[in-house]
Coordinates of N, CA and C in Angstrom, one line a residue:
K1 N -14.3 -3.9 6.8 CA -15.4 -4.0 5.8 C -14.9 -4.8 4.6
G2 N -15.8 -5.3 3.8 CA -15.4 -6.2 2.7 C -14.9 -5.4 1.5
L3 N -14.6 -6.1 0.5 CA -13.9 -5.5 -0.8 C -15.0 -5.3 -1.8
A4 N -16.3 -5.6 -1.5 CA -17.3 -5.4 -2.5 C -17.9 -4.0 -2.6
G5 N -16.9 -3.1 -2.9 CA -17.3 -1.6 -3.1 C -17.2 -0.8 -1.9
L6 N -16.8 -1.3 -0.8 CA -16.6 -0.5 0.4 C -15.2 -0.2 0.8
S7 N -14.9 1.0 1.3 CA -13.6 1.3 1.7 C -13.2 0.6 2.9
E8 N -11.9 0.2 3.0 CA -11.4 -0.5 4.2 C -10.9 0.6 5.1
G9 N -11.3 0.7 6.3 CA -10.7 1.7 7.2 C -10.9 3.2 6.8
G10 N -11.9 3.4 5.9 CA -12.2 4.8 5.5 C -11.1 5.5 4.6
F11 N -10.1 4.8 4.2 CA -9.1 5.4 3.3 C -9.4 5.1 1.9
G12 N -9.3 6.2 1.1 CA -9.5 6.1 -0.3 C -10.9 5.7 -0.7
R13 N -11.1 5.4 -1.9 CA -12.4 4.8 -2.3 C -12.2 3.7 -3.4
M14 N -13.1 2.7 -3.2 CA -13.0 1.6 -4.1 C -13.4 2.1 -5.6
A15 N -12.7 1.5 -6.5 CA -13.1 1.8 -7.9 C -14.4 1.0 -8.2
S16 N -15.5 1.3 -7.5 CA -16.8 0.5 -7.7 C -16.6 -1.0 -7.5
G17 N -15.6 -1.3 -6.6 CA -15.4 -2.8 -6.4 C -15.0 -3.5 -7.6
S18 N -14.3 -2.8 -8.5 CA -14.0 -3.4 -9.9 C -12.8 -4.4 -9.7
L19 N -12.9 -5.4 -10.6 CA -11.8 -6.3 -10.7 C -10.6 -5.7 -11.4
V20 N -9.4 -6.2 -11.1 CA -8.2 -5.6 -11.7 C -8.3 -5.5 -13.3
R21 N -8.9 -6.6 -13.7 CA -8.9 -6.6 -15.3 C -9.8 -5.5 -15.9
D22 N -10.6 -4.9 -15.1 CA -11.5 -3.8 -15.6 C -10.7 -2.4 -15.7
K23 N -9.6 -2.3 -14.8 CA -9.0 -1.0 -14.7 C -7.4 -1.1 -14.9
L24 N -6.9 -2.3 -14.7 CA -5.4 -2.4 -14.6 C -5.0 -3.6 -15.3
P25 N -3.8 -3.8 -15.8 CA -3.3 -4.9 -16.4 C -3.2 -6.1 -15.3
S26 N -3.3 -7.2 -15.7 CA -3.2 -8.4 -14.8 C -1.8 -8.4 -14.2
L27 N -1.8 -8.9 -13.1 CA -0.5 -9.0 -12.3 C 0.2 -10.4 -12.7
T28 N 1.5 -10.4 -12.7 CA 2.2 -11.6 -12.9 C 2.0 -12.4 -11.6
Q29 N 2.1 -13.8 -11.7 CA 1.8 -14.6 -10.6 C 2.6 -14.3 -9.3
D30 N 3.9 -13.9 -9.3 CA 4.7 -13.6 -8.1 C 4.2 -12.4 -7.4
F31 N 3.6 -11.4 -8.2 CA 3.0 -10.2 -7.5 C 1.6 -10.6 -7.1
K32 N 0.9 -11.4 -7.8 CA -0.5 -11.7 -7.5 C -0.5 -12.5 -6.2
N33 N 0.5 -13.3 -5.9 CA 0.6 -14.1 -4.7 C 0.8 -13.4 -3.5
A34 N 1.1 -12.0 -3.5 CA 1.2 -11.2 -2.4 C -0.2 -10.7 -1.9
F35 N -1.2 -11.0 -2.6 CA -2.5 -10.6 -2.2 C -3.3 -11.9 -2.0
E36 N -4.4 -11.8 -1.2 CA -5.4 -12.9 -1.1 C -6.5 -12.6 -2.1
I37 N -6.9 -11.4 -2.3 CA -7.8 -10.9 -3.4 C -7.3 -9.6 -3.8
V38 N -7.3 -9.4 -5.1 CA -6.7 -8.1 -5.6 C -7.8 -7.4 -6.5
R39 N -8.0 -6.2 -6.1 CA -9.0 -5.3 -7.0 C -8.4 -4.0 -7.3
A40 N -8.9 -3.3 -8.2 CA -8.5 -1.9 -8.4 C -9.2 -1.0 -7.5
R41 N -8.4 0.0 -7.1 CA -9.0 1.0 -6.1 C -8.4 2.2 -6.5
T42 N -9.3 3.3 -6.5 CA -8.8 4.7 -6.8 C -8.6 5.5 -5.6
F43 N -7.4 6.0 -5.3 CA -7.1 6.9 -4.3 C -7.3 8.3 -4.9
K44 N -7.7 9.2 -4.1 CA -7.9 10.6 -4.5 C -6.7 11.5 -3.9
A45 N -6.5 12.5 -4.6 CA -5.5 13.5 -4.1 C -5.8 13.8 -2.7
G46 N -4.8 13.8 -1.8 CA -5.0 14.1 -0.4 C -5.2 12.8 0.5
D47 N -5.5 11.7 -0.1 CA -5.5 10.5 0.7 C -4.2 10.0 1.2
K48 N -4.2 9.5 2.5 CA -2.8 9.1 3.0 C -2.7 7.6 3.0
I49 N -1.5 7.2 2.8 CA -1.1 5.8 2.8 C 0.2 5.7 3.5
Y50 N 0.7 4.5 3.9 CA 1.8 4.2 4.8 C 2.7 3.3 4.2
R51 N 4.0 3.4 4.7 CA 4.9 2.4 4.3 C 5.9 2.2 5.5
A52 N 6.2 0.9 5.8 CA 7.3 0.5 6.7 C 8.5 0.2 5.8
P53 N 9.4 1.1 5.7 CA 10.6 1.0 4.7 C 11.6 -0.1 5.1
Q54 N 12.2 -0.6 4.1 CA 13.4 -1.4 4.3 C 14.5 -0.6 4.7
L55 N 15.5 -1.1 5.3 CA 16.6 -0.4 5.7 C 17.3 0.1 4.4
G56 N 17.7 1.5 4.5 CA 18.4 2.2 3.4 C 17.4 2.7 2.3
E57 N 16.2 2.4 2.5 CA 15.2 2.9 1.4 C 15.0 4.5 1.7
L58 N 15.2 5.2 0.6 CA 15.0 6.7 0.7 C 13.5 7.2 0.8
A59 N 13.2 8.0 1.6 CA 11.7 8.5 1.8 C 11.2 9.0 0.4
E60 N 12.2 9.7 -0.4 CA 11.8 10.2 -1.7 C 11.7 9.2 -2.8
K61 N 12.2 8.0 -2.6 CA 12.2 7.0 -3.6 C 11.6 5.6 -3.0
P62 N 10.4 5.5 -2.6 CA 9.8 4.4 -1.9 C 9.6 3.3 -3.0
S63 N 9.4 2.1 -2.4 CA 9.0 0.9 -3.2 C 7.6 1.3 -3.8
Q64 N 7.1 0.3 -4.6 CA 5.8 0.5 -5.1 C 4.6 0.0 -4.2
W65 N 5.1 -0.6 -3.0 CA 4.2 -1.3 -2.0 C 3.8 -0.3 -0.9
F66 N 2.5 -0.3 -0.4 CA 2.1 0.6 0.7 C 1.0 -0.1 1.5
N67 N 0.6 0.5 2.6 CA -0.5 0.0 3.4 C -1.5 1.1 3.6
T68 N -2.7 0.6 4.2 CA -3.7 1.6 4.4 C -3.9 2.1 5.8
R69 N -3.1 1.4 6.7 CA -3.3 1.7 8.1 C -2.0 2.2 8.8
E70 N -2.3 3.2 9.7 CA -1.1 3.8 10.3 C -1.0 2.9 11.6
V71 N 0.1 2.2 11.8 CA 0.4 1.4 12.9 C 1.4 2.1 13.8
V72 N 1.5 1.6 15.0 CA 2.4 2.2 16.0 C 3.5 1.3 16.5
T73 N 3.3 0.0 16.3 CA 4.3 -1.0 16.7 C 4.8 -1.9 15.6
K74 N 6.0 -2.5 15.9 CA 6.6 -3.3 14.8 C 5.7 -4.5 14.7
G75 N 5.2 -5.1 15.8 CA 4.2 -6.2 15.6 C 3.0 -6.0 14.8
A76 N 2.4 -4.7 15.0 CA 1.3 -4.4 14.1 C 1.7 -4.4 12.7
A77 N 3.0 -3.7 12.4 CA 3.4 -3.7 11.0 C 3.6 -5.0 10.4
E78 N 4.1 -5.9 11.3 CA 4.2 -7.3 10.7 C 3.0 -8.0 10.5
S79 N 1.9 -7.7 11.4 CA 0.6 -8.4 11.2 C -0.1 -7.8 10.0
Q80 N 0.0 -6.6 9.7 CA -0.7 -5.8 8.6 C 0.0 -6.2 7.3
S81 N 1.3 -6.4 7.3 CA 1.9 -6.5 6.0 C 2.7 -7.8 5.8
N82 N 2.7 -8.7 6.8 CA 3.5 -9.9 6.7 C 4.9 -9.6 6.2
I83 N 5.5 -8.7 6.8 CA 6.8 -8.1 6.4 C 8.0 -9.1 6.4
V84 N 8.0 -10.1 7.5 CA 9.0 -11.0 7.6 C 9.1 -12.0 6.3
K85 N 7.8 -12.3 5.9 CA 7.8 -13.2 4.7 C 8.2 -12.4 3.4
W86 N 7.7 -11.1 3.3 CA 8.0 -10.4 2.1 C 9.2 -9.4 2.0
G87 N 9.7 -9.2 3.2 CA 10.9 -8.3 3.3 C 11.7 -8.5 4.5
N88 N 12.2 -7.4 5.1 CA 13.1 -7.5 6.2 C 12.4 -6.7 7.3
P89 N 12.7 -7.0 8.6 CA 12.0 -6.3 9.7 C 12.4 -4.8 9.6
V90 N 11.4 -4.0 10.1 CA 11.4 -2.6 9.9 C 11.4 -1.9 11.3
E91 N 11.8 -0.7 11.3 CA 12.0 0.3 12.5 C 11.1 1.5 12.5
T92 N 10.7 1.9 11.3 CA 9.9 3.1 11.2 C 8.8 3.0 10.3
L93 N 7.8 4.0 10.3 CA 6.6 4.0 9.5 C 6.6 5.4 8.8
R94 N 6.4 5.4 7.6 CA 6.4 6.7 6.8 C 4.9 7.0 6.4
T95 N 4.5 8.2 6.4 CA 3.3 8.6 5.8 C 3.4 9.4 4.6
Y96 N 2.6 9.0 3.5 CA 2.6 9.7 2.3 C 1.2 10.1 1.9
E97 N 1.1 11.2 1.0 CA -0.2 11.6 0.7 C -0.2 11.6 -0.9
F98 N -1.3 11.2 -1.5 CA -1.4 11.3 -3.0 C -1.5 12.7 -3.4
T99 N -0.8 13.1 -4.4 CA -0.9 14.4 -5.1 C -1.9 14.5 -6.2
R100 N -2.3 13.3 -6.7 CA -3.3 13.3 -7.7 C -4.1 12.0 -7.6
N101 N -5.2 11.8 -8.2 CA -5.9 10.6 -8.3 C -5.1 9.5 -9.0
V102 N -5.0 8.3 -8.4 CA -4.4 7.2 -8.9 C -5.1 5.9 -8.6
T103 N -5.2 5.0 -9.7 CA -5.8 3.8 -9.5 C -4.7 2.8 -9.3
V104 N -4.9 2.0 -8.3 CA -3.8 1.0 -7.8 C -4.4 -0.4 -7.7
Y105 N -3.5 -1.3 -7.5 CA -3.9 -2.6 -7.1 C -4.1 -2.6 -5.5
Y106 N -5.1 -3.2 -5.1 CA -5.4 -3.1 -3.7 C -6.0 -4.5 -3.2
G107 N -5.6 -4.9 -2.0 CA -6.3 -6.1 -1.5 C -5.6 -6.6 -0.3
K108 N -6.3 -7.6 0.4 CA -5.8 -8.2 1.6 C -4.5 -8.8 1.4
V109 N -3.5 -8.6 2.3 CA -2.2 -9.2 2.2 C -2.3 -10.6 2.5
A110 N -1.6 -11.4 1.6 CA -1.5 -12.9 1.7 C -0.8 -13.2 3.0
G111 N -1.5 -13.9 3.8 CA -0.7 -14.3 5.2 C -0.8 -13.2 6.3
G112 N -1.3 -12.1 5.9 CA -1.4 -11.0 6.9 C -2.8 -10.5 7.2
K113 N -2.9 -9.6 8.0 CA -4.3 -9.0 8.4 C -4.7 -7.7 7.8
G114 N -3.7 -7.2 7.1 CA -4.0 -5.7 6.5 C -4.3 -5.8 5.1
Y115 N -4.5 -4.6 4.6 CA -4.7 -4.3 3.2 C -3.6 -3.6 2.6
Q116 N -3.1 -4.0 1.4 CA -1.9 -3.4 0.8 C -2.3 -2.8 -0.5
I117 N -1.4 -1.9 -1.0 CA -1.5 -1.3 -2.2 C -0.2 -1.5 -3.0
L118 N -0.4 -1.8 -4.2 CA 0.7 -1.9 -5.2 C 0.5 -0.9 -6.3
L119 N 1.4 0.1 -6.4 CA 1.3 1.1 -7.5 C 1.5 0.3 -8.9
P120 N 0.8 0.7 -9.9 CA 1.2 0.0 -11.2 C 2.6 0.2 -11.7
K121 N 3.1 -0.6 -12.4 CA 4.6 -0.6 -12.8 C 5.0 0.7 -13.5
D122 N 4.0 1.4 -14.2 CA 4.3 2.5 -14.9 C 4.1 3.8 -14.2
V123 N 3.7 3.7 -12.9 CA 3.6 4.8 -11.9 C 4.8 5.0 -11.0
N124 N 5.6 6.1 -11.1 CA 6.7 6.4 -10.3 C 6.1 6.9 -9.0
P125 N 6.4 6.3 -7.8 CA 5.9 6.8 -6.5 C 6.2 8.3 -6.3
S126 N 7.4 8.7 -6.7 CA 7.8 10.1 -6.4 C 7.0 11.1 -7.2
T127 N 6.3 10.6 -8.2 CA 5.5 11.7 -9.0 C 4.1 11.7 -8.6
V128 N 3.6 10.8 -7.7 CA 2.2 10.7 -7.4 C 2.0 10.9 -5.9
L129 N 3.1 10.8 -5.1 CA 3.0 10.9 -3.6 C 3.9 11.9 -3.1
R130 N 3.5 12.5 -2.0 CA 4.3 13.5 -1.2 C 4.6 12.8 0.1
F131 N 5.9 12.9 0.6 CA 6.3 12.3 1.8 C 5.9 13.3 2.8
L132 N 5.2 12.9 3.9 CA 4.8 13.8 4.9 C 5.6 13.6 6.2
K133 N 5.8 12.4 6.7 CA 6.4 12.3 8.0 C 7.0 10.8 8.2
E134 N 7.9 10.7 9.1 CA 8.3 9.3 9.5 C 8.5 9.3 11.0
R135 N 8.1 8.1 11.5 CA 8.3 8.0 13.0 C 8.7 6.6 13.3
K136 N 9.3 6.4 14.5 CA 9.9 5.1 15.0 C 8.6 4.3 15.4
L137 N 8.7 3.0 15.1 CA 7.8 2.0 15.6 C 8.2 1.5 16.9
R138 N 7.3 1.3 17.8 CA 7.7 0.7 19.1 C 7.9 -0.8 19.1

């Protein structure tokens, strides 16, 4: 589904299809380049998001970047996130759950097929997310 006010994949809720400037500070160009289109999106407590972590990244201290789809293969993780361009190959997928409502940067991954989430700089992932599980990607 598109970004004009509809949820992608049924996860979370769009912040009325709002542009980032309406809800969040503008992104610097290097962060903005990671998105094809970026909007503000509000996730509710209980909504799940996913992260294919870099080697050595602790589950309790994830990066600010997440995805909206639970994938099962390394190829799907690459396709969704364009991981090779933006990071290192991954082996696992982690599931997190929001513990409170949070408005995030959200949009289609530049050069990938998925939709990604960037938590605002002033939001510490460990204070708004609860780690649920980790599993190996095939």
